[in-house]
Amino acid sequence: MAAEAQPLLGRDRGGGQARSGAASSQELCIDQAVVFIEDAINYRSIYHRMDAGSLWLYRWYYSNLYQRVLSFTIFLILALAFVEFPSSFTRTADVRYRSQPWEPPCGLTETIEAFCLLVFLVDFSVKSYLVGQPQLQENLWLLSYFVVLVVSVVDWIISVSLTCEEPLRVRRSLRPFFLMQNSSMMKKTLKCLRWSLPEMASVGLLLTIHLCLFTIIGMLIFSSDEKDEAQNQERLAYFRDLPEALTSLFILLTTSNNPDVMIPAYSQNRAYALFFIIFTLIGSLFLMNLLTAIIYSQFRGYLMKSLQTSLFRRRLGARAAYEVLASTAGLAGATPEAVGVNPENFLRVLQKTQLDKIHKQAIMQKVHSYGGRPLLADEFQKLFDEVDKGVIKEVPPMPQYQSPFLQSAQFLFSNQYFDYLGNLIALGNFLSICVFLVLDSKLLPEERDDFVLEILDYVFVLYYLLEMLLKLFALGLRGYLFYCGNVFDGFLTIVLLVLEISTLVIYRLPNSVWKPKQFGSLSLWDMTRLVNTLIVFRFLRVIPNVKPIAMVTSTILGLVQNFKSFGGILVVTYYVFAIIGINLFQGIIVPPGNSSLAPDNSSAVCGSFEQLDYWSNNFDDFAAALITLWNVMVVNNWQVLLEAYQRYSGPWSMVYFVLWWLVSSVIWINLFLALLLENFVHRWDPGSYKQLLVGNQKINYQMSVELMFRCRPWGHP
């Protein structure tokens, strides 16, 4: 009997091991399907390791916790520029009044930086392992990531060994790379710019020819002539030599020195105005706008191709998940007739997937609508269309009242006409503030009569409080908070109520001879100004009720939501140019009396850097450099900064500012316009659909750069 039982025991053990192996294999397939679906939802590539250990590491890498740690680390290393030498911890950037800033001790910022570099090293190692060596060798961003890390670590070691006394820190200029490599949308934008360079270069060449041609013509027209005083004045002011003439017309291309550059000649002979008008028409109004059109066209065209690639990635990830889940049917002993994916297996996968609850419920409802039969490939693909659908929240039910009087009151105060009345009251409050601002504009603070204005503020705030309470009665707390406008109104109403009660407690009830003294840090006028400022903000509640304004506002808000990835380009450009500017121009601008190059304000030329008190526009610290770059990007009076830095540092400084103008005002601003235009097209023409060829099927997808910016993941291997 024992001999007979032995083979049976062996068969039982073998069968148990087989069942255990099948179960573990099925669990691996489930985990693989989870990762494939997450890749499809986030438009990520599926070319990465798929063994059990790598799947756990992959999901950990894309977990919210790790991505937040990585984002915080990037923010931290970029923010070090405000603390490191030269520190920005001063009250003012004006070189005449700036005190000695606090400088961190050597080793403090270096320790924080070492922690950040360690996190980036871990990030690079995980990415490299997950994509594998073949993909790593072909991925230029990962290879550049490795090079930047090596250079940063070497530069950090040099800095520590020299006790933070090194004259140049190369790694500071490389820090924005950590932000770029973590954003796929920023990578796509840079690639779009690279594709646009030939067309941009052609327009740039035309601009250069246009500029040089008119410079030579201007030199010939305004050459020295003893008989023509207008020619001499224009030549001495703007066409003295070739570099100065080229600079004057280049600034005129940005319209910053118009009409100043024309006035000396035009004041003597009106015919000279034709030269400057023709130059501006061709350069500023035609060629510069042509450059905007080219950048927008290339930007939109490339990102549409990128959208097609992303949709292909989604279909590829969904198909991979389908194949893996369909294979589990064979592992479970299903017959060949049972084609497709078992809904129960898919629901198990869906529960483990990182997806918001609302979209999960929508997908589950669609799965249940198939009646429990296996899902075919096309049906499986269509499940993920639910992810792109907008979420419509259900309005909470209003409270139920038994009394007919309360029901009538509820109907009255929940009606839209009650909102219109509130808007009319807010308009009246806004106009009353405008009237008092006009009446008190020429009065000193001690001459102002705050009695009437304060009484009006009390009346309006009491009405706002009553309106909020009536809406709470009609809609209920959940119904009131459901609308963003009510939350905005309610918050400002509570703040206004607190301020008015504080004013009443501190300064008592207003009367006709009300001239109270100041108590505490805020005077009565300060508190009144604060209240009226909040009231002006509350007037924004009327925007949703004016349809054209509401449409424009929604576009702006949509632009802000989509600006996360796109704004990174701005951060990178500002950061790099600010660090370069600090290395080039730190300490160049000196206050009057410390250098012969800086004349006193009284003796300075009218319209010069010194006479206009532009001393805060310097590169002595990171914060000041950012503000200076902003002022140059706006190009209003930027010729003053160009002239000053040429005097203080030399003519080579012109190269730096021209490059910054090209990158910021020409390229970045035009990219911003492209995003803005696409948002308006999307909002005002929602029926703009295109046919995208994905695989062998044509699928309707909304062609929108706005959706591209909104749906991009912040980084993937």
XYZ file of C-alpha atoms in Angstrom:
717
model
C 0.000 0.000 0.000
C 2.847 2.317 0.867
C 4.442 1.611 -2.511
C 1.167 2.443 -4.292
C 0.668 5.614 -2.320
C 4.104 6.986 -3.190
C 3.376 7.783 -6.873
C 0.040 9.331 -5.903
C 1.784 11.572 -3.382
C 4.292 12.535 -6.023
C 1.495 13.377 -8.454
C -0.245 15.495 -5.800
C 2.947 17.445 -5.117
C 3.548 17.898 -8.834
C 0.000 19.033 -9.343
C 0.279 21.477 -6.438
C 3.505 22.934 -7.827
C 1.897 23.244 -11.251
C -1.109 25.017 -9.773
C 1.185 27.277 -7.733
C 3.243 28.091 -10.813
C 0.131 28.812 -12.848
C -1.198 31.075 -10.095
C 2.079 33.006 -9.831
C 2.262 33.286 -13.622
C -1.296 34.575 -13.726
C -0.513 37.099 -10.983
C 2.510 38.280 -12.993
C 0.269 38.725 -16.040
C -2.155 40.759 -13.920
C 0.677 43.022 -12.714
C 1.962 43.415 -16.266
C -1.516 44.371 -17.466
C -1.742 46.968 -14.661
C 1.514 48.582 -15.782
C 0.523 48.496 -19.451
C -2.797 50.184 -18.675
C -1.075 52.874 -16.593
C 1.354 53.418 -19.465
C -1.575 53.734 -21.880
C -3.448 56.194 -19.671
C -0.355 58.395 -19.228
C 0.892 58.018 -22.836
C 4.092 56.351 -21.664
C 6.302 54.022 -23.639
C 5.939 50.294 -22.903
C 9.564 49.538 -23.782
C 10.872 48.752 -20.294
C 11.599 45.728 -18.137
C 8.554 43.580 -17.316
C 9.783 41.036 -14.750
C 8.164 40.967 -11.315
C 10.876 42.956 -9.523
C 11.101 45.572 -12.266
C 7.329 46.019 -12.291
C 7.354 46.822 -8.579
C 10.238 49.277 -9.097
C 8.508 50.834 -12.113
C 5.275 51.467 -10.229
C 7.211 52.822 -7.254
C 9.043 55.203 -9.566
C 5.751 56.594 -10.906
C 4.041 56.672 -7.530
C 2.774 60.038 -6.310
C 5.162 59.976 -3.352
C 8.319 59.517 -5.416
C 7.273 62.036 -8.073
C 6.535 64.615 -5.380
C 9.929 64.002 -3.766
C 11.594 64.390 -7.148
C 9.652 67.589 -7.930
C 10.514 69.036 -4.515
C 14.174 68.175 -5.055
C 14.168 69.998 -8.392
C 12.524 73.017 -6.759
C 15.034 72.931 -3.910
C 18.146 72.864 -6.080
C 16.791 75.674 -8.270
C 15.897 77.785 -5.214
C 19.477 77.589 -3.924
C 20.373 80.407 -6.332
C 18.524 82.867 -4.072
C 20.589 81.832 -1.022
C 24.034 81.133 -2.438
C 26.597 83.864 -2.939
C 25.640 86.467 -4.019
C 22.644 86.231 -1.699
C 19.345 87.942 -2.553
C 18.429 88.518 1.119
C 18.345 92.316 1.041
C 15.420 94.697 1.231
C 16.258 96.485 -2.014
C 18.285 95.793 -5.142
C 19.283 99.458 -5.537
C 23.085 99.626 -5.336
C 22.875 102.983 -3.537
C 20.823 101.726 -0.588
C 21.446 97.983 -0.492
C 22.863 96.719 2.789
C 25.327 93.889 3.174
C 23.348 90.677 2.517
C 23.422 87.610 4.739
C 25.699 84.982 3.270
C 25.301 81.323 4.270
C 28.353 79.639 5.824
C 30.404 77.396 3.587
C 28.966 73.908 3.592
C 25.316 74.783 4.236
C 24.092 75.111 0.653
C 26.659 72.524 -0.450
C 25.101 69.947 1.885
C 21.624 70.625 0.501
C 23.001 70.419 -3.013
C 24.709 67.093 -2.240
C 21.375 65.675 -1.081
C 19.713 66.853 -4.313
C 22.466 65.356 -6.466
C 22.093 62.070 -4.582
C 18.365 62.010 -5.384
C 19.120 62.702 -9.047
C 21.717 59.935 -9.065
C 19.100 57.496 -7.739
C 16.636 58.783 -10.324
C 19.116 58.243 -13.160
C 20.026 54.773 -11.913
C 16.384 53.674 -11.718
C 15.580 55.058 -15.161
C 18.638 53.444 -16.706
C 17.858 50.066 -15.162
C 14.204 50.137 -16.215
C 14.809 51.024 -19.871
C 17.764 48.647 -20.234
C 21.163 49.215 -21.801
C 20.055 49.228 -25.494
C 17.485 51.956 -24.873
C 19.924 53.840 -22.652
C 22.541 54.050 -25.403
C 19.973 55.512 -27.808
C 18.393 57.963 -25.359
C 20.263 61.279 -25.664
C 18.394 62.783 -22.710
C 19.516 60.022 -20.344
C 23.088 60.225 -21.630
C 23.025 64.003 -21.129
C 21.554 63.406 -17.669
C 24.602 61.295 -16.814
C 27.033 63.909 -18.174
C 25.357 66.746 -16.246
C 25.462 64.692 -13.042
C 29.161 63.921 -13.484
C 30.038 67.570 -14.188
C 27.929 68.752 -11.232
C 29.512 66.272 -8.811
C 33.052 67.167 -9.957
C 32.313 70.891 -9.680
C 30.787 70.313 -6.218
C 33.942 68.503 -5.068
C 36.096 71.369 -6.340
C 33.895 73.881 -4.551
C 34.157 72.048 -1.219
C 37.914 71.536 -1.565
C 38.396 75.287 -2.176
C 36.170 76.150 0.828
C 33.568 77.799 -1.410
C 36.029 80.384 -2.739
C 36.011 79.261 -6.382
C 35.399 82.126 -8.865
C 33.002 80.163 -11.105
C 30.444 77.449 -10.389
C 29.658 75.692 -13.650
C 26.994 73.469 -12.072
C 24.715 76.430 -11.351
C 24.100 76.933 -15.070
C 23.361 73.216 -15.481
C 20.657 72.999 -12.810
C 17.718 73.804 -15.135
C 18.532 70.596 -17.015
C 17.080 68.604 -14.102
C 13.765 70.364 -14.693
C 13.837 69.832 -18.456
C 14.675 66.151 -18.410
C 11.796 65.483 -16.038
C 9.179 67.010 -18.368
C 8.326 65.258 -21.606
C 6.375 68.326 -22.784
C 9.421 70.562 -22.383
C 11.458 68.067 -24.383
C 8.853 68.135 -27.132
C 8.812 71.927 -27.137
C 12.590 72.083 -27.508
C 12.418 69.547 -30.308
C 9.731 71.660 -31.955
C 12.048 74.669 -31.785
C 14.818 72.645 -33.351
C 12.517 71.705 -36.223
C 11.512 75.350 -36.613
C 15.082 76.673 -36.808
C 15.415 76.533 -40.632
C 12.268 78.621 -41.184
C 13.166 80.936 -38.298
C 16.678 81.316 -39.680
C 15.307 82.328 -43.074
C 13.209 85.101 -41.520
C 16.152 86.047 -39.299
C 18.325 86.369 -42.382
C 15.734 88.635 -43.990
C 15.656 90.746 -40.820
C 19.443 90.986 -40.843
C 19.504 92.047 -44.503
C 16.714 94.530 -43.838
C 18.559 95.959 -40.849
C 21.935 96.210 -42.600
C 20.402 97.694 -45.755
C 18.576 100.452 -43.907
C 21.628 101.101 -41.739
C 23.745 101.812 -44.788
C 20.975 103.915 -46.346
C 20.611 105.832 -43.093
C 24.351 106.457 -42.906
C 24.232 107.822 -46.451
C 21.136 109.966 -45.883
C 22.300 111.414 -42.578
C 25.959 111.919 -43.508
C 27.575 115.184 -42.533
C 26.316 118.161 -44.487
C 27.008 121.697 -43.350
C 23.935 122.992 -45.193
C 21.443 120.588 -43.633
C 21.119 120.985 -39.875
C 18.610 118.102 -39.606
C 21.114 115.657 -41.086
C 23.800 116.747 -38.626
C 21.512 116.434 -35.605
C 20.338 112.967 -36.625
C 23.879 111.835 -37.383
C 25.292 113.078 -34.082
C 22.440 111.560 -32.093
C 21.918 108.133 -33.743
C 24.064 107.680 -36.887
C 27.504 108.796 -35.727
C 29.180 105.549 -36.822
C 28.159 102.176 -38.198
C 27.816 100.292 -34.836
C 25.744 103.109 -33.331
C 23.508 103.331 -36.404
C 23.037 99.563 -36.408
C 22.137 99.620 -32.701
C 19.670 102.506 -33.147
C 17.774 100.780 -35.955
C 17.879 97.438 -34.167
C 16.199 99.035 -31.137
C 13.719 100.720 -33.490
C 12.854 97.212 -34.718
C 11.403 96.633 -31.230
C 9.772 100.147 -31.341
C 11.387 100.939 -28.001
C 13.048 104.190 -29.141
C 10.223 105.343 -31.401
C 9.711 108.260 -32.081
C 12.876 109.477 -30.312
C 15.162 108.215 -33.062
C 13.137 110.073 -35.701
C 12.557 113.402 -33.965
C 15.887 115.225 -34.704
C 15.473 114.804 -38.459
C 11.677 114.998 -38.572
C 11.574 118.257 -36.609
C 13.569 119.919 -39.414
C 12.085 118.161 -42.453
C 8.944 116.014 -42.465
C 10.161 114.005 -45.467
C 12.720 112.197 -43.272
C 9.849 110.445 -41.473
C 9.340 108.212 -44.526
C 12.674 106.479 -43.890
C 11.709 105.421 -40.377
C 8.098 104.568 -41.287
C 9.134 102.285 -44.147
C 11.753 100.604 -41.929
C 9.183 99.965 -39.187
C 6.516 98.720 -41.593
C 8.798 96.154 -43.200
C 10.656 95.067 -40.071
C 8.245 95.296 -37.155
C 4.854 94.873 -38.788
C 5.708 92.402 -41.554
C 8.846 90.358 -40.835
C 8.357 90.077 -37.059
C 4.734 89.005 -37.460
C 5.792 86.574 -40.177
C 8.156 85.050 -37.641
C 5.241 84.695 -35.206
C 3.176 82.911 -37.863
C 6.041 80.525 -38.668
C 6.633 79.630 -35.033
C 2.919 79.044 -34.440
C 2.568 76.928 -37.553
C 5.595 74.791 -36.721
C 4.639 74.570 -33.067
C 1.111 73.432 -33.789
C 2.167 71.060 -36.578
C 4.827 69.346 -34.533
C 2.661 68.977 -31.454
C -0.099 67.485 -33.579
C 2.405 64.851 -34.698
C 3.304 64.423 -31.052
C -0.377 63.950 -30.224
C -0.572 61.253 -32.871
C 2.448 59.525 -31.313
C 0.831 59.754 -27.894
C -2.410 58.239 -29.147
C -0.427 55.448 -30.758
C 1.271 54.852 -27.395
C -2.130 54.602 -25.737
C -3.378 52.086 -28.264
C -0.131 50.129 -28.029
C -0.292 49.996 -24.225
C -3.962 48.988 -24.285
C -3.266 46.311 -26.872
C -0.374 44.946 -24.808
C -2.655 44.778 -21.744
C -5.279 42.992 -23.836
C -2.780 40.398 -25.083
C -1.508 39.729 -21.566
C -4.992 39.379 -20.090
C -6.160 37.208 -22.995
C -3.241 34.877 -22.320
C -4.512 34.307 -18.776
C -7.559 32.577 -20.233
C -5.277 29.893 -21.628
C -3.509 29.604 -18.291
C -6.866 29.056 -16.615
C -7.775 26.253 -19.043
C -10.283 28.189 -21.136
C -11.422 26.722 -24.439
C -10.385 28.361 -27.739
C -13.970 29.593 -28.210
C -13.600 31.863 -25.166
C -11.884 34.627 -27.147
C -11.127 37.930 -25.437
C -10.516 39.191 -21.925
C -12.396 37.906 -18.921
C -14.254 40.919 -17.387
C -13.470 39.681 -13.855
C -9.749 39.666 -14.600
C -9.961 43.135 -16.092
C -11.839 44.469 -13.064
C -9.091 43.020 -10.835
C -6.546 44.896 -12.938
C -8.600 48.082 -12.827
C -8.756 48.018 -9.032
C -4.946 47.921 -8.838
C -4.476 50.669 -11.454
C -3.547 54.206 -10.359
C -6.589 56.061 -11.706
C -9.024 58.467 -10.122
C -12.220 57.023 -8.707
C -14.612 58.745 -11.117
C -12.930 57.391 -14.248
C -12.674 53.944 -12.671
C -16.407 53.933 -12.063
C -17.074 55.046 -15.660
C -14.921 52.213 -17.044
C -16.552 49.672 -14.710
C -20.019 50.732 -15.844
C -18.995 50.294 -19.463
C -17.577 46.828 -18.693
C -20.836 45.800 -16.999
C -22.784 47.019 -20.029
C -21.279 44.137 -22.056
C -23.200 41.632 -19.927
C -20.278 39.664 -18.503
C -19.084 38.217 -21.812
C -15.385 38.317 -22.785
C -14.198 41.669 -24.122
C -12.969 41.773 -27.702
C -9.969 43.852 -28.776
C -11.963 46.824 -30.130
C -14.218 46.871 -27.085
C -11.171 46.759 -24.825
C -9.625 49.745 -26.639
C -12.813 51.798 -26.363
C -12.871 51.385 -22.586
C -10.017 53.891 -22.281
C -11.927 56.591 -24.153
C -13.642 57.202 -20.813
C -10.385 58.594 -19.414
C -10.451 61.578 -21.802
C -14.067 62.471 -21.117
C -14.764 65.443 -18.927
C -16.150 64.815 -15.472
C -19.570 66.367 -14.837
C -20.276 66.627 -11.134
C -23.794 66.100 -9.922
C -25.399 69.096 -8.254
C -26.248 68.280 -4.607
C -29.987 68.258 -3.842
C -31.492 71.307 -2.180
C -32.964 71.084 1.309
C -36.604 70.034 1.528
C -38.921 72.394 3.457
C -42.514 71.565 4.446
C -43.762 75.096 4.924
C -45.167 76.731 1.744
C -43.641 80.043 2.846
C -40.179 78.514 3.182
C -40.579 76.775 -0.169
C -41.446 80.099 -1.810
C -38.476 81.766 -0.120
C -36.215 78.935 -1.256
C -37.407 79.342 -4.848
C -36.853 83.098 -4.673
C -33.333 83.027 -3.239
C -32.115 80.155 -5.427
C -33.293 81.909 -8.597
C -30.738 83.428 -10.969
C -32.432 86.830 -10.666
C -31.331 86.928 -7.041
C -27.765 86.613 -8.369
C -28.462 89.457 -10.773
C -29.597 91.621 -7.854
C -26.362 90.782 -6.029
C -24.373 91.745 -9.109
C -26.235 95.054 -9.296
C -25.471 95.772 -5.630
C -21.798 94.857 -6.194
C -21.712 97.249 -9.172
C -23.143 100.012 -7.016
C -20.528 99.361 -4.351
C -17.789 99.405 -6.981
C -19.009 102.715 -8.434
C -19.229 104.305 -4.975
C -15.589 103.428 -4.336
C -14.639 104.996 -7.685
C -16.497 108.196 -6.771
C -14.664 108.532 -3.449
C -11.313 107.832 -5.098
C -11.945 110.697 -7.520
C -13.097 113.070 -4.774
C -10.208 112.244 -2.427
C -7.471 112.068 -5.055
C -6.164 115.576 -4.304
C -6.640 115.432 -0.524
C -4.061 114.530 2.080
C -4.826 111.550 4.367
C -5.595 113.834 7.319
C -8.001 115.886 5.167
C -10.097 112.923 4.028
C -13.576 112.437 5.493
C -13.947 108.684 5.999
C -17.359 108.905 7.650
C -19.609 108.402 4.580
C -17.322 105.825 2.974
C -17.146 103.756 6.151
C -20.927 103.873 6.599
C -21.379 102.662 3.015
C -18.889 99.860 3.622
C -20.866 98.697 6.658
C -24.131 98.702 4.670
C -22.720 96.784 1.711
C -20.924 94.215 3.858
C -24.126 93.587 5.824
C -25.945 92.983 2.540
C -23.213 90.568 1.400
C -23.580 88.691 4.688
C -27.364 88.561 4.281
C -26.998 87.324 0.693
C -24.642 84.551 1.785
C -27.002 83.411 4.562
C -30.014 83.415 2.240
C -28.163 81.320 -0.333
C -27.125 78.876 2.386
C -30.784 78.623 3.384
C -31.923 78.030 -0.211
C -29.133 75.729 -1.474
C -27.861 74.092 1.693
C -24.208 73.977 2.681
C -23.197 71.363 0.072
C -25.166 73.107 -2.665
C -23.648 76.471 -1.747
C -20.093 75.139 -1.775
C -20.696 73.291 -5.056
C -20.395 76.548 -7.027
C -16.959 78.167 -7.136
C -18.521 81.630 -7.339
C -20.283 81.076 -4.035
C -17.060 79.913 -2.398
C -15.316 83.045 -3.699
C -18.134 85.301 -2.475
C -18.423 83.571 0.882
C -14.714 83.706 1.631
C -14.443 87.428 0.805
C -17.637 88.167 2.738
C -16.277 86.503 5.878
C -12.957 88.368 5.552
C -14.791 91.679 5.024
C -17.001 90.986 8.040
C -13.965 90.309 10.244
C -12.275 93.519 9.062
C -15.366 95.634 9.653
C -15.885 94.177 13.121
C -12.216 94.866 13.902
C -12.614 98.458 12.680
C -15.729 98.866 14.822
C -13.974 97.498 17.913
C -10.830 99.578 17.469
C -12.219 102.873 16.109
C -15.819 102.706 17.383
C -18.950 103.634 15.436
C -18.360 106.311 12.756
C -19.952 109.735 13.162
C -19.852 113.118 11.427
C -16.827 114.376 13.424
C -15.050 111.066 13.238
C -11.284 111.634 13.301
C -9.877 108.765 15.347
C -6.181 108.329 16.043
C -4.232 105.355 14.815
C -4.185 102.253 16.978
C -1.796 99.431 16.222
C 0.012 98.910 12.932
C -2.949 99.774 10.671
C -4.553 103.208 10.554
C -8.233 103.692 9.831
C -7.395 104.656 6.260
C -5.261 101.506 5.863
C -8.131 99.311 7.032
C -10.575 101.168 4.771
C -8.281 100.688 1.788
C -7.968 96.982 2.577
C -11.741 96.597 2.816
C -12.337 98.447 -0.445
C -9.647 96.423 -2.208
C -11.409 93.203 -1.242
C -14.735 94.698 -2.363
C -13.209 95.449 -5.766
C -12.037 91.837 -5.981
C -15.533 90.678 -5.068
C -16.865 92.591 -8.060
C -15.262 89.880 -10.241
C -18.335 87.758 -9.446
C -20.143 89.423 -12.354
C -17.793 87.827 -14.915
C -19.596 84.446 -15.237
C -22.863 86.252 -15.990
C -21.452 88.081 -19.040
C -21.039 85.383 -21.674
C -18.279 86.940 -23.868
C -16.239 87.893 -20.810
C -16.852 84.464 -19.277
C -15.543 82.803 -22.444
C -12.370 84.891 -22.401
C -11.909 84.271 -18.689
C -12.332 80.516 -19.090
C -9.676 80.610 -21.806
C -7.287 82.421 -19.482
C -7.975 79.974 -16.660
C -7.471 77.074 -19.058
C -4.184 78.623 -20.099
C -3.074 78.807 -16.465
C -3.956 75.134 -15.967
C -1.948 74.166 -19.045
C 0.984 76.413 -18.194
C 2.720 73.914 -15.911
C 4.884 72.266 -18.539
C 5.107 75.281 -20.842
C 6.119 77.630 -18.022
C 9.107 75.384 -17.351
C 10.667 76.675 -20.584
C 10.422 80.200 -19.192
C 11.973 79.117 -15.877
C 14.867 77.445 -17.690
C 15.634 80.424 -19.926
C 15.419 82.939 -17.086
C 17.536 80.766 -14.803
C 20.327 80.160 -17.312
C 20.552 83.779 -18.466
C 20.392 85.074 -14.879
C 23.322 82.878 -13.817
C 25.314 83.896 -16.910
C 24.456 87.552 -16.255
C 25.689 87.291 -12.661
C 28.978 85.803 -13.851
C 29.402 88.552 -16.457
C 28.040 91.698 -14.804
C 28.144 91.241 -11.017
C 29.482 94.424 -9.417
C 29.635 96.281 -12.743
C 27.001 98.856 -11.756
C 28.412 101.042 -8.974
C 26.644 103.901 -7.156
C 27.581 107.563 -7.793
C 30.712 108.710 -6.015
C 32.417 105.328 -6.126
C 33.449 105.473 -9.780
C 34.029 108.093 -12.418
C 31.823 106.070 -14.756
C 28.789 106.777 -12.596
C 27.903 110.490 -12.735
C 25.752 112.119 -10.096
C 22.042 112.230 -10.840
C 22.061 116.011 -11.218
C 24.809 115.911 -13.857
C 23.558 112.856 -15.733
C 22.232 113.121 -19.264
C 18.442 113.300 -19.487
C 17.002 109.863 -20.233
C 20.155 108.035 -19.175
C 20.445 105.091 -16.781
C 21.580 107.387 -13.949
C 19.023 110.132 -14.536
C 16.144 107.618 -14.613
C 17.329 106.005 -11.340
C 17.633 102.541 -12.898
C 20.142 101.460 -10.254
C 18.010 98.468 -9.260
C 18.467 96.959 -12.733
C 21.667 95.052 -12.038
C 23.074 91.535 -11.832
C 24.471 91.699 -8.296
C 22.259 88.829 -7.090
C 19.903 86.256 -8.554
C 16.627 88.043 -7.732
C 17.881 91.338 -9.164
C 19.058 89.533 -12.306
C 15.588 88.051 -12.845
C 13.929 91.484 -12.600
C 16.493 93.011 -14.950
C 15.894 90.272 -17.515
C 12.147 90.818 -17.199
C 12.569 94.551 -17.914
C 14.657 93.747 -20.983
C 12.119 91.174 -22.208
C 9.346 93.781 -22.058
C 11.672 95.988 -24.244
C 10.253 99.213 -22.875
C 13.228 101.583 -22.537
C 15.616 98.655 -22.874
C 17.947 100.853 -24.918
C 18.755 102.634 -21.642
C 20.055 99.370 -20.158
C 21.967 98.530 -23.356
C 23.709 101.896 -23.336
C 24.532 101.742 -19.619
C 26.030 98.241 -19.714
C 28.042 99.164 -22.799
C 29.555 102.056 -20.826
C 30.155 100.097 -17.630
C 31.352 96.777 -19.077
C 32.133 97.239 -22.765
C 30.458 96.827 -26.160
C 30.520 93.012 -25.899
C 27.591 93.215 -23.424
C 25.359 93.945 -26.406
C 25.697 90.305 -27.471
C 24.254 89.070 -24.175
C 21.211 91.349 -24.255
C 20.481 90.714 -27.948
C 20.602 86.954 -27.355
C 18.236 87.346 -24.422
C 15.870 89.439 -26.568
C 15.883 86.750 -29.273
C 15.215 83.904 -26.817
C 12.630 85.668 -24.656
C 10.819 88.300 -26.721
C 11.015 86.599 -30.105
C 10.945 82.841 -29.466
C 9.344 82.371 -26.049
C 6.691 85.075 -26.429
C 5.704 83.622 -29.798
C 5.437 80.144 -28.275
C 3.218 81.630 -25.612
C 1.070 83.239 -28.307
C 0.808 79.859 -30.023
C -0.569 78.277 -26.857
C -2.913 81.224 -26.294
C -4.253 81.073 -29.858
C -4.780 77.327 -29.619
C -6.736 77.784 -26.394
C -8.996 80.352 -28.065
C -9.503 78.133 -31.108
C -10.384 75.229 -28.833
C -12.844 77.294 -26.761
C -14.507 79.245 -29.572
C -14.603 76.413 -32.126
C -15.192 73.196 -30.164
C -16.240 71.369 -33.321
C -12.741 71.454 -34.823
C -12.084 67.753 -35.183
C -9.509 66.132 -37.399
C -8.871 62.622 -38.598
C -5.764 61.026 -37.146
C -4.437 57.856 -38.717
C -3.463 55.529 -35.867
C -2.401 52.092 -36.990
C -4.869 50.970 -39.650
C -7.932 52.718 -38.245
C -9.158 56.288 -38.399
C -10.333 57.615 -35.081
C -11.872 60.991 -34.272
C -9.814 62.893 -31.736
C -9.916 66.552 -30.894
C -6.814 68.219 -32.282
C -5.861 70.538 -29.477
C -2.508 71.718 -28.251
C -4.344 72.698 -25.074
C -5.053 69.016 -24.371
C -1.453 68.161 -25.179
C -0.189 70.473 -22.460
C -2.790 69.327 -19.962
C -2.279 65.587 -20.393
C 1.478 65.331 -20.414
C 3.249 63.318 -17.708
C 6.173 65.024 -16.034
C 8.659 62.419 -17.038
C 9.120 58.818 -18.010
C 12.031 56.607 -18.948
